[in-house]
Short mmCIF file of C-alpha atoms in Angstrom, two decimals:
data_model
loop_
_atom_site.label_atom_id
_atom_site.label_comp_id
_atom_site.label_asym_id
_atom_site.label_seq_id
_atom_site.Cartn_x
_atom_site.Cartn_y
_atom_site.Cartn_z
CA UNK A 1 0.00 0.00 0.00
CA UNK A 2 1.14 3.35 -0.64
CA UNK A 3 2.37 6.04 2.17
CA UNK A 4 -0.56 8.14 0.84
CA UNK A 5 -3.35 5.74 1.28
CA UNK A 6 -2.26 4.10 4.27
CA UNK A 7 -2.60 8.31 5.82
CA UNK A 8 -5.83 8.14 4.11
CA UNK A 9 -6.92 5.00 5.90
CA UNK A 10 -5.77 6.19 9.50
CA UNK A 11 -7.77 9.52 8.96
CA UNK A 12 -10.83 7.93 8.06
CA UNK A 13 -10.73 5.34 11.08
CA UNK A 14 -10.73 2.41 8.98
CA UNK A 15 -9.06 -1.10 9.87
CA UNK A 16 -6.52 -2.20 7.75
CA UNK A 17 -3.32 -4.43 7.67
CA UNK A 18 -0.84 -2.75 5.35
CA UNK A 19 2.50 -3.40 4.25
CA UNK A 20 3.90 -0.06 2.90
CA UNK A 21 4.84 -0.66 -1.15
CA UNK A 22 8.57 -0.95 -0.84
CA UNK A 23 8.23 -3.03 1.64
CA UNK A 24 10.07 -0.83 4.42
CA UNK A 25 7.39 -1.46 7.01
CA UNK A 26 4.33 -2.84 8.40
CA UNK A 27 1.23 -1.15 10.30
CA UNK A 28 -2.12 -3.08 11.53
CA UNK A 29 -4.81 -1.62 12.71
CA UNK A 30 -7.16 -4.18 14.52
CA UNK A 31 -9.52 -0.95 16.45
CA UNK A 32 -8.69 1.84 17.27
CA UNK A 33 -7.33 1.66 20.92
CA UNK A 34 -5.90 4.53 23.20
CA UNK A 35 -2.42 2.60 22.76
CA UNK A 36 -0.10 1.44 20.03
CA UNK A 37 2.86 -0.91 20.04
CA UNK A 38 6.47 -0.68 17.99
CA UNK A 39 9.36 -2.69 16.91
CA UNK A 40 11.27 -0.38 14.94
CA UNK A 41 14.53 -2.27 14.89
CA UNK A 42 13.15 -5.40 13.92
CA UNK A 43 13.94 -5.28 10.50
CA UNK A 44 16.95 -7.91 8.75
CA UNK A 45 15.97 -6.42 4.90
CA UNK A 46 18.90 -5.15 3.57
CA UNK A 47 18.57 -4.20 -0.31
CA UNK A 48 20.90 -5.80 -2.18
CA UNK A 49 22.49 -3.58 -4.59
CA UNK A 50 24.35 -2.64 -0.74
CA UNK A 51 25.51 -6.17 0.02
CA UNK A 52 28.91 -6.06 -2.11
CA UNK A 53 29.66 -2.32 -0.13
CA UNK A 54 29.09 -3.63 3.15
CA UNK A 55 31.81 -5.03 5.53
CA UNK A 56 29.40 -6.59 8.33
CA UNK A 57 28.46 -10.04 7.59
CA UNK A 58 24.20 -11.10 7.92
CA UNK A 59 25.15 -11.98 10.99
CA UNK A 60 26.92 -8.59 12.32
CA UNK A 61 23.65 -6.96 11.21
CA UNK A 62 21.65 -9.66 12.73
CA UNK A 63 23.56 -9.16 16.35
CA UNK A 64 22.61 -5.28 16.53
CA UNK A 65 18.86 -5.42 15.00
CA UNK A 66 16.10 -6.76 17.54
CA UNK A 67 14.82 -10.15 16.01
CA UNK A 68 11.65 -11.50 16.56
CA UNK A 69 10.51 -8.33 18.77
CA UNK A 70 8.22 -7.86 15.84
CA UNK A 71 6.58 -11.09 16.91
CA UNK A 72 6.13 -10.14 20.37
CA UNK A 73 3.79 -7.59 19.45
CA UNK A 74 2.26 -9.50 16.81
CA UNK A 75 -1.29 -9.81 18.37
CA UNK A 76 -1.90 -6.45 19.70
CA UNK A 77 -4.58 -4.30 17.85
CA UNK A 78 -1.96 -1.57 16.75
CA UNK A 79 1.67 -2.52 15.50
CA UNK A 80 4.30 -0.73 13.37
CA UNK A 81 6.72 -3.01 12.63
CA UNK A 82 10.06 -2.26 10.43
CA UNK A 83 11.09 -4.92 7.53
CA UNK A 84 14.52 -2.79 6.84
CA UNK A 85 17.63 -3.26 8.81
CA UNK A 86 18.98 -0.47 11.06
CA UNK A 87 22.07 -0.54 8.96
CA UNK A 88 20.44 0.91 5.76
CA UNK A 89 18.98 3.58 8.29
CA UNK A 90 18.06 4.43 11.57
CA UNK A 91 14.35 4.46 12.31
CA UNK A 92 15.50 5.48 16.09
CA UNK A 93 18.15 8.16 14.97
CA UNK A 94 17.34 11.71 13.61
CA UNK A 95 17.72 11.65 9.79
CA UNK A 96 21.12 13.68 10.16
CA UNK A 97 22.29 10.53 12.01
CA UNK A 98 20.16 8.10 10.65
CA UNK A 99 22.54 6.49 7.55
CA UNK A 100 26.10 4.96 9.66
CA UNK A 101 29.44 5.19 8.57
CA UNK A 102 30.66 2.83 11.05
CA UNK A 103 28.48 0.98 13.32
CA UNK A 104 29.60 -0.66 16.96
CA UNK A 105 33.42 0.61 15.98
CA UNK A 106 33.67 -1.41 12.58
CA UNK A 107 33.76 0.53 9.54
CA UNK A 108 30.24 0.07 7.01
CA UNK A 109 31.34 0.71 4.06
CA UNK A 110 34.11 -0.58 1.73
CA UNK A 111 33.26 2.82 -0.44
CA UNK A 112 31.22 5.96 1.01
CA UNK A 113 27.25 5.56 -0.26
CA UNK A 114 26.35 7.56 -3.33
CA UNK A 115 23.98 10.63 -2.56
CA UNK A 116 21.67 8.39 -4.40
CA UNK A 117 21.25 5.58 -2.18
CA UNK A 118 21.30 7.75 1.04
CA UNK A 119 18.65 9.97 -0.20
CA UNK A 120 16.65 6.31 -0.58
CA UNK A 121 17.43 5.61 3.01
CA UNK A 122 16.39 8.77 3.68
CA UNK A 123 13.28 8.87 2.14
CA UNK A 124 11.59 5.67 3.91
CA UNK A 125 12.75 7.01 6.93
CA UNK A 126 10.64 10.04 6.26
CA UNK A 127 7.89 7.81 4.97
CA UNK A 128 7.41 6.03 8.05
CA UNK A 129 7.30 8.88 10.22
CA UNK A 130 5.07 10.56 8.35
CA UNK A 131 2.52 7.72 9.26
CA UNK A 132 3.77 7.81 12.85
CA UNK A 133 2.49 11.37 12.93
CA UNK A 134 -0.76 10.61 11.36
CA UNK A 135 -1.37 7.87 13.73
CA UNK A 136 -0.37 10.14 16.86
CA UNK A 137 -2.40 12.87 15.42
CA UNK A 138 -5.59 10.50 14.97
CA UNK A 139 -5.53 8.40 18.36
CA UNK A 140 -5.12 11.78 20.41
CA UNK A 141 -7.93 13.11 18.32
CA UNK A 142 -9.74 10.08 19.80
CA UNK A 143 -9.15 9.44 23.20
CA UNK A 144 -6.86 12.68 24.28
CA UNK A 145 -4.25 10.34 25.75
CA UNK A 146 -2.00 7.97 24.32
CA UNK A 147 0.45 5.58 25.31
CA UNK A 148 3.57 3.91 22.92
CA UNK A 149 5.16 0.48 23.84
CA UNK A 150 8.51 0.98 22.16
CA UNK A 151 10.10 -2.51 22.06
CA UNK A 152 13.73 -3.21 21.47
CA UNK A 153 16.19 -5.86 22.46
CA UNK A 154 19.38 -5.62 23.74
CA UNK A 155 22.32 -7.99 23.82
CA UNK A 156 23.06 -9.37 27.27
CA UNK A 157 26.65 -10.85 26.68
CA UNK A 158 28.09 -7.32 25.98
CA UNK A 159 28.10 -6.64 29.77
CA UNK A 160 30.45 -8.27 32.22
CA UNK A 161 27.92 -7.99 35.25
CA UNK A 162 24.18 -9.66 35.39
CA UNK A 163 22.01 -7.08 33.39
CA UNK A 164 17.73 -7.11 33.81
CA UNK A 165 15.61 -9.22 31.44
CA UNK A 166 13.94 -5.59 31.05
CA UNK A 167 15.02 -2.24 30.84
CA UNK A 168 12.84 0.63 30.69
CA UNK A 169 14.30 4.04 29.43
CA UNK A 170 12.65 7.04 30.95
CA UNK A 171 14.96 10.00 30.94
CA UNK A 172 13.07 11.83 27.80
CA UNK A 173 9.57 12.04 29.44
CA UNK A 174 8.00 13.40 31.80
CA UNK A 175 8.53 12.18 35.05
CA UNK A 176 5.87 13.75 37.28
CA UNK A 177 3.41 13.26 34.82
CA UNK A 178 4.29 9.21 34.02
CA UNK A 179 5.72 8.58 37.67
CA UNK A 180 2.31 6.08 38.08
CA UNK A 181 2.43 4.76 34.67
CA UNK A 182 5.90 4.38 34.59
CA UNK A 183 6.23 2.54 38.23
CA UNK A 184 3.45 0.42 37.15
CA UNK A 185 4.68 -0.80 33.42
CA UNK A 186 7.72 -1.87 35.62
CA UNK A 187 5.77 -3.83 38.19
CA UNK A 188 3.91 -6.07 35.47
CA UNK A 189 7.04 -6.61 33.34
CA UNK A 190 8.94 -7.97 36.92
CA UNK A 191 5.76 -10.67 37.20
CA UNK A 192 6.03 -12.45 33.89
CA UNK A 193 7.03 -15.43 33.92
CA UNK A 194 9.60 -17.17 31.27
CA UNK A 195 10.91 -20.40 30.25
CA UNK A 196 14.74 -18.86 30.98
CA UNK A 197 16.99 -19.70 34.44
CA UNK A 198 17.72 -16.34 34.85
CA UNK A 199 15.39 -14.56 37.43
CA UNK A 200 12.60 -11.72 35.16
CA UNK A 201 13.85 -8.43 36.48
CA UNK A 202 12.76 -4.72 35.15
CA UNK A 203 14.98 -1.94 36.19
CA UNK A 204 15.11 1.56 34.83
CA UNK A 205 17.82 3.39 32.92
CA UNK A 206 19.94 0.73 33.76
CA UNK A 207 21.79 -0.34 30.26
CA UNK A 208 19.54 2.40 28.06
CA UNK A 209 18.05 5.15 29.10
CA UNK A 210 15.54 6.02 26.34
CA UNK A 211 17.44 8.91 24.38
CA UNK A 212 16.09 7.36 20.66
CA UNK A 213 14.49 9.65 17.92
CA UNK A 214 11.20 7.16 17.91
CA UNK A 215 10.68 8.38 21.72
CA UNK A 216 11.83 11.72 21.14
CA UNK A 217 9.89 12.40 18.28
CA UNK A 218 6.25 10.86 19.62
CA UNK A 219 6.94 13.32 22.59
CA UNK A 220 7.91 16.68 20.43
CA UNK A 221 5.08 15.93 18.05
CA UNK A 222 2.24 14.49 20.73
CA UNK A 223 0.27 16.54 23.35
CA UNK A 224 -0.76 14.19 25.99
CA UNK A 225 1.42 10.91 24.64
CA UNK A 226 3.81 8.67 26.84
CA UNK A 227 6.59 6.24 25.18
CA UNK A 228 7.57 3.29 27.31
CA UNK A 229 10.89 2.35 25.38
CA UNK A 230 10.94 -1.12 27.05
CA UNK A 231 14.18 -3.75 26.02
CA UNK A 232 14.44 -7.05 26.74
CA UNK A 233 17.39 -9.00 26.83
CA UNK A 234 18.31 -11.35 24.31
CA UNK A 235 17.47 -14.08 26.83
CA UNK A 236 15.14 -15.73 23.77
CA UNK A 237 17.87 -16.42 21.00
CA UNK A 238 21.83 -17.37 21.13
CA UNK A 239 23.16 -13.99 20.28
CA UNK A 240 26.45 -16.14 18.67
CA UNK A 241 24.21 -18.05 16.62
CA UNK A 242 21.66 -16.86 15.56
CA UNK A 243 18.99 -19.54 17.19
CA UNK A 244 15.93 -18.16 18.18
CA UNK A 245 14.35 -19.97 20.90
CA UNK A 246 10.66 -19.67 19.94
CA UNK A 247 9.34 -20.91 23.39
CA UNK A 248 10.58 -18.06 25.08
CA UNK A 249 9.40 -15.62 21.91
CA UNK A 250 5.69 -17.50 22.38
CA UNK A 251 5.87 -17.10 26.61
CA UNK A 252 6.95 -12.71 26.02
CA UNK A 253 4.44 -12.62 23.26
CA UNK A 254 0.99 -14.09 25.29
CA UNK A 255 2.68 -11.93 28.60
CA UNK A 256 3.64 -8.86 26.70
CA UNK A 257 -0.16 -9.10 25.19
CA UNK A 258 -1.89 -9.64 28.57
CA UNK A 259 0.15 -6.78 30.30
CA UNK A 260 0.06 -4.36 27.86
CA UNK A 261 -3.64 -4.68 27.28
CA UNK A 262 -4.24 -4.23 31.35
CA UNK A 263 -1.31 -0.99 31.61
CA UNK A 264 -3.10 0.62 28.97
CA UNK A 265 -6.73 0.51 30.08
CA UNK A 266 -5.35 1.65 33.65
CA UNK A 267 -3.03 4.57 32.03
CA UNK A 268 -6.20 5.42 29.90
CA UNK A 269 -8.16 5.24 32.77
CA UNK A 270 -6.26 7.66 34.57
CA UNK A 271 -5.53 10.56 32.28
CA UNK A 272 -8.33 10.66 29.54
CA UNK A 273 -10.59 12.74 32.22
CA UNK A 274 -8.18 15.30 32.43
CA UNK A 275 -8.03 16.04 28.90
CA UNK A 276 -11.73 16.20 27.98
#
C-alpha cells in the first residue's frame, strides 16, 4: 500500500493491515485503541544492490537489530513493525544521524554511499514517520491520551555484570506526569514469567536510558502521549548463533499481550478525564 493511502486509511478510522509498497514497514490496525505498540529495529531487509559495499556479515547486522521483537507484538490491535535493517537507516536516529558510517566501531562501508542511495534511506525514513504522525495525530484526536510500547532488544553478553531481562528508558519524558504509569509498566514486566533460568527483572535506565528519535519524536510531536521504550534482553535467542528460541518468543508474546492490554486501560483510565 502506498504512504498516501495508508494516511488516508488512518484519517478515516478504517481497519486495515498494510505493508507499505517498498516493503520498508508494516502497520495493523485491529480498532482503534488509546495505545499502540512498535518494533522499529526489527527489521533484517537489507537491499541488495548494498551487500557487495558492506563489511558486516548477515550476521553482524543480525547481532545489533532486535529479532523477533516484531513477533512479540504480533497480536496487539496496533503494530508498526520495520522490515529494513537499522544498517540501511536508523528508524531510532534523527535523519542527520540516521545512515552509519561505522556501526559498533567497525567501519560500514568498503566505499562511502552515493547521494543516491542515502537519499533512498532517507526517504523511507521520512515515509514512516510521516505515518507515525498521522497515527499520533488520529488516536489523540480520539481518546486525548495515548500511550507507545517501544520494544527493542538488547544484547546481554556485551556486559560483564548480570544485566535485567527488562530495561525501561525514561529519561526523555515526563517524570511527574508518568511517575504512576511508569512505576506500574515496571511492576507487570517484573511478574512475567519465562521459560529462561535467569530470574525476570525490570529496572530503569539501567543499560539504556531512552534517548532514541522514535521516543523523542512521539513526545515533540504528541500533546498528551507517553513512550515506554521497554528492552528485553536477548534471553530468547543465542546472540552467537543466531537460534531463536521460539518458546521463550511465544511465553513474552501471550505476557507482553496480557500486560500491555491491562497498563493501557489503567493509564487510559487515569488521564483521559483530564483532557476532555
Amino acid at each position: 500500500m502506498s504512504i498516501r493511502e495508508i494516511l488516508r486509511k488512518i484519517e478515516n478510522e478504517e481497519i486495515f493491515h498494510a505493508v507499505a509498497d517498498d516493503y520498508s514497514f508494516s502497520i495493523k490496525i485491529d480498532d482503534y485503541v488509546p495505545y499502540a505498540c512498535a518494533a522499529i529495529h526489527d527489521g533484517h531487509n537489507f537491499s541488495k544492490d548494498l551487500w557487495s559495499n558492506c563489511l558486516h556479515t548477515a550476521h553482524d547486522r543480525w547481532y545489533e537489530e532486535d529479532p523477533a521483537t516484531g513477533t512479540m507484538i504480533s497480536s496487539l490491535p496496533i503494530t508498526i513493525i520495520s522490515h529494513d535493517s537499522r544498517f540501511e537507516y536508523d528508524l531510532n536516529r534523527s535523519p542527520e544521524d540516521a545512515i552509519y558510517d561505522t556501526a559498533w566501531g567497525k567501519k560500514l562501508w568498503k566505499h562511502p554511499l552515493s547521494d543516491d542511495l542515502k537519499q533512498r534511506a532517507l526517504d523511507k525514513h521520512e515515509a514512516f514517520y510521516r505515518v507515525v504522525l498521522q497515527l499520533i495525530v488520529k488516536l489523540e484526536e480520539l481518546f486525548g491520551s495515548v500511550v507507545f510500547y517501544d520494544l527493542h532488544s538488547y544484547n546481554k553478553n556485551r556486559w560483564d555484570r548480570e544485566v535485567p531481562v527488562f530495561n525501561l528508558g525514561t529519561s526523555n519524558v515526563d517524570q511527574n506526569e508518568y511517575r504512576q504509569a511508569i512505576e506500574q509498566w515496571q511492576e507487570f514486566l517484573n511478574k512475567m514469567t519465562l521459560p529462561i533460568d535467569q530470574k525476570v527483572t525490570c529496572a530503569i535506565n539501567d543499560v539504556f536510558q531512552g534517548n532514541g528519535f522514535f521516543l523523542k519524536y512521539i513526545t515533540d510531536n504528541s500533546v498528551n502521549s507517553l513512550v515506554l521504550a521497554t528492552e528485553v534482553s536477548k534471553i530468547y535467542c543465542d546472540e552467537d548463533t543466531g537460534v531463536i528460541y521460539p518458546e521463550v518468543v511465544h511465553a513474552l508474546s501471550d505476557q507482553l499481550k496480557y500486560y500491555i492490554q491491562s497498563h493501557a486501560h489503567r493509564f487510559y483510565d487515569r488521564h483521559h478525564t483530564q483532557d476532555f
